[in-house]
Structures are given as C-alpha cells and as structure tokens.
XYZ file of C-alpha atoms in Angstrom:
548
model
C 53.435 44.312 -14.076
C 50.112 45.655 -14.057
C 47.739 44.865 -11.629
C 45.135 42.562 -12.708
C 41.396 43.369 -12.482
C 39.894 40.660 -9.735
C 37.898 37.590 -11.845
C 34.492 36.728 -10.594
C 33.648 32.967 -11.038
C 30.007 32.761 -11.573
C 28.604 30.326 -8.563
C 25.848 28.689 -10.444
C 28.476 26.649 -13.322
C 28.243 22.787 -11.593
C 29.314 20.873 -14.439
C 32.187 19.596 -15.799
C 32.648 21.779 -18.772
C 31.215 25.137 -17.426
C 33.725 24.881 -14.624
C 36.669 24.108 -17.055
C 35.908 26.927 -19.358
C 35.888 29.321 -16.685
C 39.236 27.913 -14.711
C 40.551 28.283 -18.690
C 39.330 31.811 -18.840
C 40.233 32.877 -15.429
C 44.286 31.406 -16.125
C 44.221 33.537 -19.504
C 43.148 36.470 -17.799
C 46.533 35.778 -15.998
C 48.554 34.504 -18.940
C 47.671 35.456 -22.019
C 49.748 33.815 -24.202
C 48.805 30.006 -22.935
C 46.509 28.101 -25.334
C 44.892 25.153 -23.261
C 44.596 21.746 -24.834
C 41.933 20.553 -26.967
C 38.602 19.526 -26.386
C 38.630 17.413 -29.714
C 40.618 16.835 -32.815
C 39.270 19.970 -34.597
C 40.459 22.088 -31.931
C 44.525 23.724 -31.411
C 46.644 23.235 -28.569
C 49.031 20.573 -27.395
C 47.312 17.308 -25.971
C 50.261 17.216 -23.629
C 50.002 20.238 -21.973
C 50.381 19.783 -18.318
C 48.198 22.773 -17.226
C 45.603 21.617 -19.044
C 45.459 18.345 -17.701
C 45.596 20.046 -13.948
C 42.598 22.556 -15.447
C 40.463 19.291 -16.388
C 41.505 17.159 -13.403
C 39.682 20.763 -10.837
C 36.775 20.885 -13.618
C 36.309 17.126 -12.455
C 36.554 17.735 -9.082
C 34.731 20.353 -9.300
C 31.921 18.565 -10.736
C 31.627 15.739 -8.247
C 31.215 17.876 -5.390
C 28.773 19.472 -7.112
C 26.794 15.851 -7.542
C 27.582 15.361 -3.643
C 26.312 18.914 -2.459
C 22.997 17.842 -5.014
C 22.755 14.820 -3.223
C 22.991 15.564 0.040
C 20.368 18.548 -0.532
C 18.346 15.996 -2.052
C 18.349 13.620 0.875
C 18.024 15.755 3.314
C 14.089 16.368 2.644
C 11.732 14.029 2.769
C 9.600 14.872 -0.239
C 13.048 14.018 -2.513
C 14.836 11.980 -1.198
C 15.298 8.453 -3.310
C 17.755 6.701 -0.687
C 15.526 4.026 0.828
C 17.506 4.124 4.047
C 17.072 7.785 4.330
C 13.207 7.797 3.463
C 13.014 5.018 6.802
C 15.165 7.100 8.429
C 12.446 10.040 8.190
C 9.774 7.782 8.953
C 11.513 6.603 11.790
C 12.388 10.611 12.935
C 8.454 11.205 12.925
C 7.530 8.261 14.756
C 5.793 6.714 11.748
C 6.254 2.614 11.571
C 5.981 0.785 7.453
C 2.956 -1.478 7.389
C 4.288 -5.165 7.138
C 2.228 -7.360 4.916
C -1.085 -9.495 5.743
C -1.633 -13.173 4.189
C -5.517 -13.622 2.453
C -7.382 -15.572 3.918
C -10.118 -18.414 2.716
C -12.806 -20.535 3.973
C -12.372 -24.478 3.029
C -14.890 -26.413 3.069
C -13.235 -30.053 3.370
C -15.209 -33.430 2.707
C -14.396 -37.364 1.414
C -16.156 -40.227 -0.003
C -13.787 -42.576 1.822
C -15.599 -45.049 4.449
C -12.819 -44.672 7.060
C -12.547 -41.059 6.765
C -9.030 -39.163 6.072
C -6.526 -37.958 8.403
C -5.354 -33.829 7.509
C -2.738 -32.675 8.800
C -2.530 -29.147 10.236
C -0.515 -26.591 7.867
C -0.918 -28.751 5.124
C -1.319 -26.625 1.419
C -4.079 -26.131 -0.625
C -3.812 -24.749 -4.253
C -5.219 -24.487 -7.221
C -4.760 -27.146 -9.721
C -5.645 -24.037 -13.089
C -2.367 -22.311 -12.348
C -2.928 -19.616 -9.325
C 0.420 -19.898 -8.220
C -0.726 -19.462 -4.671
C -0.448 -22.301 -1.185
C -2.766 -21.709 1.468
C -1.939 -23.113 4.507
C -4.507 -24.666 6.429
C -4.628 -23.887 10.356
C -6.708 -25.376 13.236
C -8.438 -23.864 15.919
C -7.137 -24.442 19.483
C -8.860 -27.349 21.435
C -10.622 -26.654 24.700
C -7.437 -26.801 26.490
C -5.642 -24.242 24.287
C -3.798 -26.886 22.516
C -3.480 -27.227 18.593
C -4.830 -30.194 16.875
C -1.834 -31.289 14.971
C -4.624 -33.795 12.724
C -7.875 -33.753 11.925
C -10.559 -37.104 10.548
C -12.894 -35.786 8.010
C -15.132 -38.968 7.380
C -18.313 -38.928 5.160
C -20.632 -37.654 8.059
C -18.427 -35.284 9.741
C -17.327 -32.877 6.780
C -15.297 -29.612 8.527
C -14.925 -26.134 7.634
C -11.471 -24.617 8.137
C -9.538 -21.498 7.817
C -6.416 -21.381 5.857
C -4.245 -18.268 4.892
C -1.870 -17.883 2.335
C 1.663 -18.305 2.368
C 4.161 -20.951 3.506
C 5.296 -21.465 7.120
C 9.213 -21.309 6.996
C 11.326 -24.573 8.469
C 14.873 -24.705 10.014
C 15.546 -28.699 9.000
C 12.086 -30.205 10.154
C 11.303 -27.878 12.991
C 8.971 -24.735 12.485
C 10.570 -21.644 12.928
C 13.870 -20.126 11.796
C 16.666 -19.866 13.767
C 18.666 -16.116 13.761
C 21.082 -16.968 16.280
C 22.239 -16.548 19.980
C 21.316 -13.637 22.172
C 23.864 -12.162 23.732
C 22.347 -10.752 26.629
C 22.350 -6.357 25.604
C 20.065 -4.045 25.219
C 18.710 -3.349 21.417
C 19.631 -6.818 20.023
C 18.732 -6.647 15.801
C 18.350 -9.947 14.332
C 17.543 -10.076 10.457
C 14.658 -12.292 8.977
C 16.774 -13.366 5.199
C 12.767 -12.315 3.646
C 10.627 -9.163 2.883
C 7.696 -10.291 2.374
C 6.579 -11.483 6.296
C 3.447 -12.210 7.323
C 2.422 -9.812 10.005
C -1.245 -10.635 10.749
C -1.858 -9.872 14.686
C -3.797 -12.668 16.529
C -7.506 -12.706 15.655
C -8.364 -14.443 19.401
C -8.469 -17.760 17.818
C -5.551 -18.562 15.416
C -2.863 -16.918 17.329
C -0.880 -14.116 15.520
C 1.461 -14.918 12.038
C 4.679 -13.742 12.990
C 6.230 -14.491 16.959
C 9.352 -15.373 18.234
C 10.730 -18.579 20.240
C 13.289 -18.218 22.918
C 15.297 -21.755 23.023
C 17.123 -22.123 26.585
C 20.075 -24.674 25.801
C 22.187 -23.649 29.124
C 21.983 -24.468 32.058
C 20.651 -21.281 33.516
C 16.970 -22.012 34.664
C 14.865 -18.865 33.165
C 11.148 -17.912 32.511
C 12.210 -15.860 29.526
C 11.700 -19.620 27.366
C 9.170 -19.701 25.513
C 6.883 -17.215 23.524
C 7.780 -13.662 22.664
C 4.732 -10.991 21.007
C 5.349 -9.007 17.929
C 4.562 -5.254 19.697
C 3.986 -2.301 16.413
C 6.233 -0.382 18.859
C 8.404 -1.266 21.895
C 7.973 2.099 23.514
C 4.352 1.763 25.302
C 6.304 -1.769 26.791
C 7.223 -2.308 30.633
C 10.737 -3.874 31.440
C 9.272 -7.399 31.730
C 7.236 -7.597 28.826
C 8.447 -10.283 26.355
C 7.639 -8.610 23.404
C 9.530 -7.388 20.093
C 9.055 -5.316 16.912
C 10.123 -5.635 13.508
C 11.263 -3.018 11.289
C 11.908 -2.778 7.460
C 15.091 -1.863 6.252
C 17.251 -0.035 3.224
C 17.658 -3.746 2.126
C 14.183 -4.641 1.932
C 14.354 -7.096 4.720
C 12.873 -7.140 8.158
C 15.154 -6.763 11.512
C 13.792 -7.853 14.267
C 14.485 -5.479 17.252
C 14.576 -6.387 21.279
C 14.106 -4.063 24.151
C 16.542 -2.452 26.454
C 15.309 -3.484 29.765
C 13.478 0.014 30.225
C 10.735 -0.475 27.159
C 10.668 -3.781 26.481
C 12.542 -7.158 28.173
C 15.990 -7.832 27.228
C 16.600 -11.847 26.012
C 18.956 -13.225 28.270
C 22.346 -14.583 27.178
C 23.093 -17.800 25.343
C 19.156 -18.251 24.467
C 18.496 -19.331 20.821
C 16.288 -16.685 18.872
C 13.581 -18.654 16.421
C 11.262 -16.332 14.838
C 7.643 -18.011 13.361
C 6.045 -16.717 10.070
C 5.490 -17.423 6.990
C 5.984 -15.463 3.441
C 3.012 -14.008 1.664
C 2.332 -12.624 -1.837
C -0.489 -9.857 0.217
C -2.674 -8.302 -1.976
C -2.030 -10.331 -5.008
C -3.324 -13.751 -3.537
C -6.650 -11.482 -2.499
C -9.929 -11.125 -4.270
C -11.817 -12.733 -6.622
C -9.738 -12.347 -9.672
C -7.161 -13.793 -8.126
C -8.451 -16.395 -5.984
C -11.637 -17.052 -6.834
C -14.460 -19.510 -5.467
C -13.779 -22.836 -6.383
C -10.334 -22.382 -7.336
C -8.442 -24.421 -4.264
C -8.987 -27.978 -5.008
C -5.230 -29.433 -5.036
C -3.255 -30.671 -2.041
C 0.389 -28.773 -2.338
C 3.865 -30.480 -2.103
C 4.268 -34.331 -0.659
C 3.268 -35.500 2.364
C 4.431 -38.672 4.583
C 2.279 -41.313 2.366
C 2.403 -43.682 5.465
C 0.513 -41.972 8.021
C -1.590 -39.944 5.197
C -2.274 -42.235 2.306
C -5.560 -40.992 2.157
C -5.296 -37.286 1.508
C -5.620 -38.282 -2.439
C -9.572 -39.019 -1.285
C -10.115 -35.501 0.472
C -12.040 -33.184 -1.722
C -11.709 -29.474 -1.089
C -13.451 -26.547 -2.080
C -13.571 -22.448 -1.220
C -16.755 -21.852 -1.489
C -16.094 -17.649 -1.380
C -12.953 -15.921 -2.936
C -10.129 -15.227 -0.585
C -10.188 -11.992 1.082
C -7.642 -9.786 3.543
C -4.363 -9.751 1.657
C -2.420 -6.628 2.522
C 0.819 -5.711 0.619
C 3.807 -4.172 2.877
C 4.387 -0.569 2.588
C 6.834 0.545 -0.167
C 9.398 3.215 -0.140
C 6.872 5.466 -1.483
C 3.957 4.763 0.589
C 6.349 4.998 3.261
C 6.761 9.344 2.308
C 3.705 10.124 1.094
C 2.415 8.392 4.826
C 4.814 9.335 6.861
C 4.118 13.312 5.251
C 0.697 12.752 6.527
C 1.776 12.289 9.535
C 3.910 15.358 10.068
C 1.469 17.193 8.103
C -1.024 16.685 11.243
C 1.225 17.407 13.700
C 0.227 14.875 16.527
C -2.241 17.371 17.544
C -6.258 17.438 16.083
C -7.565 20.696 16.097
C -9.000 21.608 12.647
C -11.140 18.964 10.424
C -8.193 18.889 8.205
C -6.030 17.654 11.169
C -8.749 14.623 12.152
C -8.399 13.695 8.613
C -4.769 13.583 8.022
C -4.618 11.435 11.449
C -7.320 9.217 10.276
C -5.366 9.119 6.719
C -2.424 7.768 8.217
C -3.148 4.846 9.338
C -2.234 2.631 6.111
C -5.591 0.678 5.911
C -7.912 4.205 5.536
C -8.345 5.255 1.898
C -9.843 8.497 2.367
C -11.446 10.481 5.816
C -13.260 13.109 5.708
C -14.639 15.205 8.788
C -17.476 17.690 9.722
C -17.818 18.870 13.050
C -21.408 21.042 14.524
C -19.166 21.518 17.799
C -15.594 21.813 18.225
C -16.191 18.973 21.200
C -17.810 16.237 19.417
C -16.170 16.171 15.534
C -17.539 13.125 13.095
C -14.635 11.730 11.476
C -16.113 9.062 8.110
C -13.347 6.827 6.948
C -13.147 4.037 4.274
C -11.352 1.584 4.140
C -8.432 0.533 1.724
C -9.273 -2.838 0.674
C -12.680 -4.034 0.134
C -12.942 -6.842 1.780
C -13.074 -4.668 5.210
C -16.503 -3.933 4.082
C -17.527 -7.116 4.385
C -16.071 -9.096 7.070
C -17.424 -7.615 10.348
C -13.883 -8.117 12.578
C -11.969 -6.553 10.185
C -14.096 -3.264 9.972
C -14.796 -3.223 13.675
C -10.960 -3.718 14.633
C -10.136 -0.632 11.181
C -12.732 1.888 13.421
C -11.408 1.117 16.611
C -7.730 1.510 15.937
C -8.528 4.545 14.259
C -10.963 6.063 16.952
C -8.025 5.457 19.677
C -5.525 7.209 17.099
C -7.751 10.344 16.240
C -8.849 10.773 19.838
C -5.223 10.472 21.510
C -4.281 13.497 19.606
C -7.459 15.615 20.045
C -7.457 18.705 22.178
C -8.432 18.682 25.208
C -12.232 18.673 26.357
C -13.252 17.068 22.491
C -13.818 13.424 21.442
C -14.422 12.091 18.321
C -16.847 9.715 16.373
C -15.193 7.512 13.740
C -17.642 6.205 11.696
C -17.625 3.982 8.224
C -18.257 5.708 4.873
C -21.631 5.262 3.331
C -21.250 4.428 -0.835
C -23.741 6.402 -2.428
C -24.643 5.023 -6.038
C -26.152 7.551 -9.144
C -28.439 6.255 -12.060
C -26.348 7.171 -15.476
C -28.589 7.063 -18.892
C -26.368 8.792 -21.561
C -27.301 8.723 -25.338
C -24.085 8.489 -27.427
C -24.134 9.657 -30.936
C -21.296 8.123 -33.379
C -20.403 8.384 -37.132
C -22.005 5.958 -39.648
C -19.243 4.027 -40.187
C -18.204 2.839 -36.747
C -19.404 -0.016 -34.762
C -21.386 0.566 -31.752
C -19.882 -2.160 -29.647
C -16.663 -0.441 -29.822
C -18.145 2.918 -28.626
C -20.323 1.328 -26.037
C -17.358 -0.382 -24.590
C -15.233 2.609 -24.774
C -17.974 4.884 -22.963
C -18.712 2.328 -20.481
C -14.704 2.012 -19.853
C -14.224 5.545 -19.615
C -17.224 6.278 -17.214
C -16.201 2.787 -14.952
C -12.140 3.839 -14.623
C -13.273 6.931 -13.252
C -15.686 5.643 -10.430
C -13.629 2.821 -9.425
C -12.672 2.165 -5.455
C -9.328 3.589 -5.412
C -10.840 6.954 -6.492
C -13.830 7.125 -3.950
C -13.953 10.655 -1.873
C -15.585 11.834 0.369
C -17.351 15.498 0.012
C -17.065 14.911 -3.672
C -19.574 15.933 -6.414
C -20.726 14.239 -9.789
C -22.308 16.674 -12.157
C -22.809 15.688 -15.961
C -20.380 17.910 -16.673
C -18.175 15.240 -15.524
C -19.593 12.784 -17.102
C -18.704 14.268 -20.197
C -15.641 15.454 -19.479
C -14.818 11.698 -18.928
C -16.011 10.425 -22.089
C -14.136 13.527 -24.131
C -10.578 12.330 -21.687
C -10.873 8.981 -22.722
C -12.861 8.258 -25.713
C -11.093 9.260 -29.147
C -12.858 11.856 -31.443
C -13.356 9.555 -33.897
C -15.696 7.194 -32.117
C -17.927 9.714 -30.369
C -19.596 13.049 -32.039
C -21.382 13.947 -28.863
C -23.269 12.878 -25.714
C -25.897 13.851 -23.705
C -26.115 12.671 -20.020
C -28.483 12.381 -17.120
C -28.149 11.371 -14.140
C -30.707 10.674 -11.334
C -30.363 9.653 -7.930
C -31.008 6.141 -6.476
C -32.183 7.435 -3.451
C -34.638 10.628 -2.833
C -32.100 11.856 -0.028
C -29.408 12.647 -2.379
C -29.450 16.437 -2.700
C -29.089 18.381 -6.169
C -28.280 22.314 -5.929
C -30.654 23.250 -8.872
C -33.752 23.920 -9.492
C -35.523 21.105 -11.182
C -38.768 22.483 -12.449
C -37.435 22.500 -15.994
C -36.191 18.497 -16.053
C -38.815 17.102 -18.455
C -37.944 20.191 -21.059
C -34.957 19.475 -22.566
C -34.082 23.167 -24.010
C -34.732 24.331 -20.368
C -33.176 21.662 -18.446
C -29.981 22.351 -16.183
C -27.221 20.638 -16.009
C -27.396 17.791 -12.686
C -24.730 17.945 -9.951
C -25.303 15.890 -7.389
C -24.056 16.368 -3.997
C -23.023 14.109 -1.146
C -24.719 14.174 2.160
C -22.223 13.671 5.100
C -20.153 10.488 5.211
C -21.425 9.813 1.591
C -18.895 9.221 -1.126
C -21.107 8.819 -4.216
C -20.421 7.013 -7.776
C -21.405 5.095 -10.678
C -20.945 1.775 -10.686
C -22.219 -0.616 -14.244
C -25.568 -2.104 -12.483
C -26.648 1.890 -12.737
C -25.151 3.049 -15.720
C -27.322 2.828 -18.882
C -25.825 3.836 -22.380
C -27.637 3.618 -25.638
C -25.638 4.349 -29.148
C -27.093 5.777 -31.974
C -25.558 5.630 -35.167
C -22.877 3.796 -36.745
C -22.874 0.207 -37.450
C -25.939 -2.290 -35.498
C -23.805 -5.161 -34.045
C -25.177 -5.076 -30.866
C -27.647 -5.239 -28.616
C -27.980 -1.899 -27.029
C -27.512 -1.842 -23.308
C-alpha cells in the first residue's frame, strides 16, 4: 500500500455541509471505491450506508461547536454580546449600576362645593376620566411631628394643593408593603421584587423616598434592626451598621434586592420578616404633556370604603400643569452603550474627552461637552435628558451636583471642575420653497416644516455643533421627495447678536454675492431651530393655504 499524501482540512468550513463534504472527501482520499449516501433523491448511493450516517452525525457535531465557539466569542465582549445576563454582568465588572425607573409627578389642585367639606384619604388615585390609562397616587406631606396625615378635610374655604406621583403602591392583603420572606441571618441575602418596573425615586426631603424596606421582628429576640431600611445606589461606600440596601436588575427583568455583609453594609438579623415599599410605574410614558396633560386628572380611581368617605363623589380635582419627571429604567442596551462610556473614560479625567464621557455616564445627561483655558479649572456644560429638568429647579440643581461630585472624584490631581447647564441657542429660519404647478402647497409646507423640526428636536441637541444652510438643505433634500420640492433657498439669522458666523457678511443684501451662513456656537451653547423661528413661504403649485 502506498503511502497516502497527508489531507489538509481547511479551518474556516463551520457549517454543517462544508464540514460533511470535506470528512466525505478526506475518507475517499482513503477509500476510493466508497460512494457516501445521498444528499437527496436525485443523488446515488445507498440511504443505509452506515459510514455515511457516522460522516453526517461529525458534520453535526461539528457544526454545533462551531455555534458554541461563535457564541461564546460573541459574549465575551461587551459591544456583542445579546445575553442580558452577560451584558449586567459587564456592567457589573466596570462598576456601572442600570438606572431604575422614576414615577411623574403632578400638582393637584383639590376643592368641593360640599358645606361639610370631604374627607381624602392619603394614597388615594387620581385619573383621567378621557382614557390616559394612568393612577396617580396622591401623598401627604409629613406633619410637624414627622408623622403622615393618613386624611385630609378639603371644605369650601380651605381648598389644598397636593403632590401625587404616578403609579400604584403594592399591598400584601391590606397592609402596604410586600412581603419577600425571612432573613436568615448571612451575609449577601438576595430577595426578588416579582416586578420590573419599580419606582426608585430617592427622598426629595419631604415625601420620603419611593422604594424602602421594612424589617418585621416576630421573635422574641429584642433588636434595633426593626424598622426602616434605605435604598443605597451602592452598598460599598456603607459602614457595618448602616441599615441600608441596593437593588439590582437582573437577566429576568426583575429587581433583587441585595443586603450587606457586615463589612459594607448591615446584615438583617435572623428570623426578621423582609417587606419592601414601592410602587410600579409606567416612567417616561405617564410624563409630559402629551401624555398627561393639564386638566386631564379629574376621576377618583378604584373604590373606596363608602362609609367613612361617602363624600369623595363631591371632591373636584384638577392638574393645573402637565405631569413632569417620569424616568424609564435602563434597558439592556442603554445598559452597553453606558456602561462603554464608562470604561471608555477610564475612572480617571485628564483630557476634555474624558470629563465628557464621565459627565455622559450618568443616565440623566444627554450630551456634555467641555473646554478647558487651564488644565486646573476645566468647564464641563451638560444637558439634561428629559426636559422637565429644565424647569423644575430641584431637579436641575440635584442633575449638576451629582454630576460635579462624579467628574471631580475622577479628576487629576491639583484640577477641579465647573459643571454647568447647557444654554439652548435658537436661529431665525426664512426659506423660500419653490414646487411644481400641480402640487398643493400645504403638503410641501408641512413636509419642509417636518423635515427641518425632526432634525432640531431635543434628543438631537449637541453641544459644539454648527448649523449652516447647507444643512438646511441637505435636510429638506433627506426628507422631502423630489416631487414636491424643485429647490430652496435658505437664510438663516441669529436671534441674538452674540452668535458668531465665520464669514464675511459684507455681501448679505446681494444675493449673487452672498455666502452661504454657518453659524457657530459659543461655549456651552447648543443651537437649533425650533417652529416659533422658522418661517417658510411656498411658491408655486396649488393656493390652499395661507402661507406661513
């Protein structure tokens, strides 16, 4: 027998039928004469062939460790991986902690025409009676003596203003709270709240925070641990005897709560009954004036005890503002592109691209942006991500701060740096659209306006960015079909004298000599175009409007 020449099997065939057409070649280089079995009908060979069936059954294998290897290559980097326990897992590695969601909250404004008043009760709903799907709960603030009201008389002279936040307080039987179970007394104890979306608003120093556990002693060990335990965004800054606790989101979608070890963070002693306090929240979707808007909360929610409050049917209710503050919980994907952020800046600020990445991730900043005329003293601008920061005073004061203690723990040493909010820069727009003769202008001034809006709305804001009327055009020819525009011709002008332009604008009344406008932003400005500013007039085509 003659020696055969060695076969090479070609390392890059992963699939099923590359790897059984080269096991079938390499066992004919061997043996000739053997004629595998058939892929099909068409095809010769016996069916029953034995070799062939152990040729298909190592293509198979084959092929499923070649999914495994794929998926273990895939999971092991951040940027790919799908697994939603892995991509926590990586957050967890880098010492970034998912944002848990944040109830809206309203202002009602609660009054009666009944003589001899009516008695509220505290967390009673409020919803809308035109079909928002969404219960506020109203909540009381604490008496002199730190106490909660549990009722309140509105009569016709003493109409109240409360606060009430979305969501519904979750019961065990007619007691507030849920119970997890027993502690057993070790380190580490995971308990799991049976809901995703938890309310994890932090105590605003009146209302007392959303989400907090309740230790129940039932033994007859005598114990200070009773009583009320903080939600902490991370147990590791925690002293042995602080009763605190953090919650985590897992592969599941749920929440476990976690206790300390007795080194960061006390340890619940044996036997004691774990309640946790919250309540489940829609976030962001119960936020903002298209979703909640003023006026809209008018309906007392669920039944009540009709004895003691037979007169809630006389209460009249009204939000006089839209509710505001709703914060969805981070998703698997917010949770990479954040927690990439966060390794991306290293824990250490030393360029202007690390202040920004550290401002970035914290979950509430939509875009940073920093300049610096000394290493020692940077300027970090931030915006926030939800409106509503920009105009409730707490909320924008407590976004800075958090941030300013971030950036600042991770500069070098000898530096310090200013977080400041993001000024909103607005640009005049008058563009001239021409059209064909047979279209109508209304459509074309609705699809300019459109296009020019969905690219200047808040998501989109940056800092350090330009608008020249290049763009502008650029926008309208991305967006607006052929067949409804023939050509534009934009100009933009600035709302303020202190917006800079980089041309020279000598030529600006002649249009053949006329350059183009780009605008630029001064520092900390992030400008746009918002509809109050935009002007757009449409000549041509068919007169059904009133130009605007």
């Amino acid at each position: 027998m003659t020696n055969q020449p060695p076969y090479r099997f070609s390392l890059t065939d992963r699939d099923y039928l590359s790897l059984r057409d080269q096991i079938v070649d390499y066992v004919k280089n061997r043996i000739p004469d053997w004629v595998p079995g058939p892929l099909s009908p068409e095809e010769q060979g016996d069916p029953s062939d034995f070799a062939s069936a152990f040729v298909e059954a190592m293509a198979y294998v084959g092929d499923l460790m070649s999914y495994y290897v794929d998926r273990a290559a895939q999971e092991s980097n951040i940027l790919t991986a799908t697994t939603p326990g892995n991509v926590l897992s990586w957050a967890e590695l880098f010492g970034y902690v998912p944002a848990i969601a944040r109830s809206s909250e309203v202002q009602l404004n609660l009054s009666t025409t009944n003589p001899d008043g009516v008695l509220v009760p505290n967390k009673l709903g409020i919803r809308s009676a035109t079909g928002v799907p969404y219960v506020f709960e109203i909540q009381f603030a604490p008496l002199g003596d730190g106490s909660i009201p549990t009722t309140t008389l509105v009569t016709p002279t003493t109409p109240i203003t409360v606060t009430a936040w979305e969501g519904r307080t979750r019961y065990t039987g007619a007691d507030e709270g849920l119970d997890l179970g027993t502690s057993t007394g070790e380190p580490g104890q995971t308990f799991v709240i049976p809901d995703s979306n938890i309310d994890g608003r932090l105590d605003d120093g009146v209302h007392g925070p959303a989400l907090w556990v309740e230790l129940l002693n039932y033994t007859d060990e005598v114990s200070d641990d009773a009583g009320q335990w903080d939600f902490t965004y991370t147990l590791l800054e925690a002293g042995p005897d602080d009763k605190v606790f953090t919650a985590r989101m897992r592969s599941d979608g749920n929440f476990h709560l976690i206790f300390g070890d007795g080194h960061s963070g006390s340890i619940p002693p044996a036997g004691y009954t774990v309640r946790v306090h919250y309540r489940v929240t829609a976030g962001s979707a119960a936020s903002g004036e298209n979703n909640v808007p003023a006026g809209s909360l008018t309906v007392v929610d669920g039944s009540w005890d009709s004895a003691t409050f037979a007169t809630l049917t006389d209460l009249v209710i009204t939000n006089p503002a839209p509710s505001f503050g709703g914060v969805d919980a981070d998703t698997i994907d917010t949770v990479r592109s954040n927690t990439v952020s966060l390794t991306r800046a290293q824990r250490r600020a030393v360029t202007a691209r690390d202040y920004e990445d550290i401002a970035m991730s914290d979950g509430d900043v939509l875009t940073a942006y920093c300049s610096a005329k000394v290493w020692s003293r940077p300027t970090v601008w931030v915006y926030p991500r939800y409106p509503y920061v920009l105009s409730n005073i707490d909320a924008l004061l407590e976004l800075l701060s958090r941030v300013q203690t971030t950036v600042n723990s991770m500069a070098m040493v000898g530096s310090s740096a200013d977080v400041i909010m993001g000024i909103p820069a607005m640009l005049n727009l008058s563009i001239v659209v021409y059209t064909w003769p047979t279209i109508r202008k209304s459509v074309v001034l609705n699809a300019v306006r459109n296009a020019i809006v969905n690219d200047n709305v808040y998501e989109k804001l940056q800092f350090n960015k330009a608008i020249t009327e290049e763009d502008v055009l650029a926008s309208i020819s991305r967006n607006v079909p052929f067949r409804l525009v023939r050509y534009a011709v934009p100009h933009l002008t600035p709302v303020f004298d202190t917006q800079p332009r980089d041309h020279n604008t000598a030529y600006d009344g002649d249009p053949e000599l006329r350059e183009p406008q780009r605008f630029l932003p001064n520092p900390g400005e992030l400008l746009y175009i918002d509809t109050e500013h935009l002007t757009i007039t449409v000549n041509g085509g068919i007169n059904d409007i009133q130009e605007s």
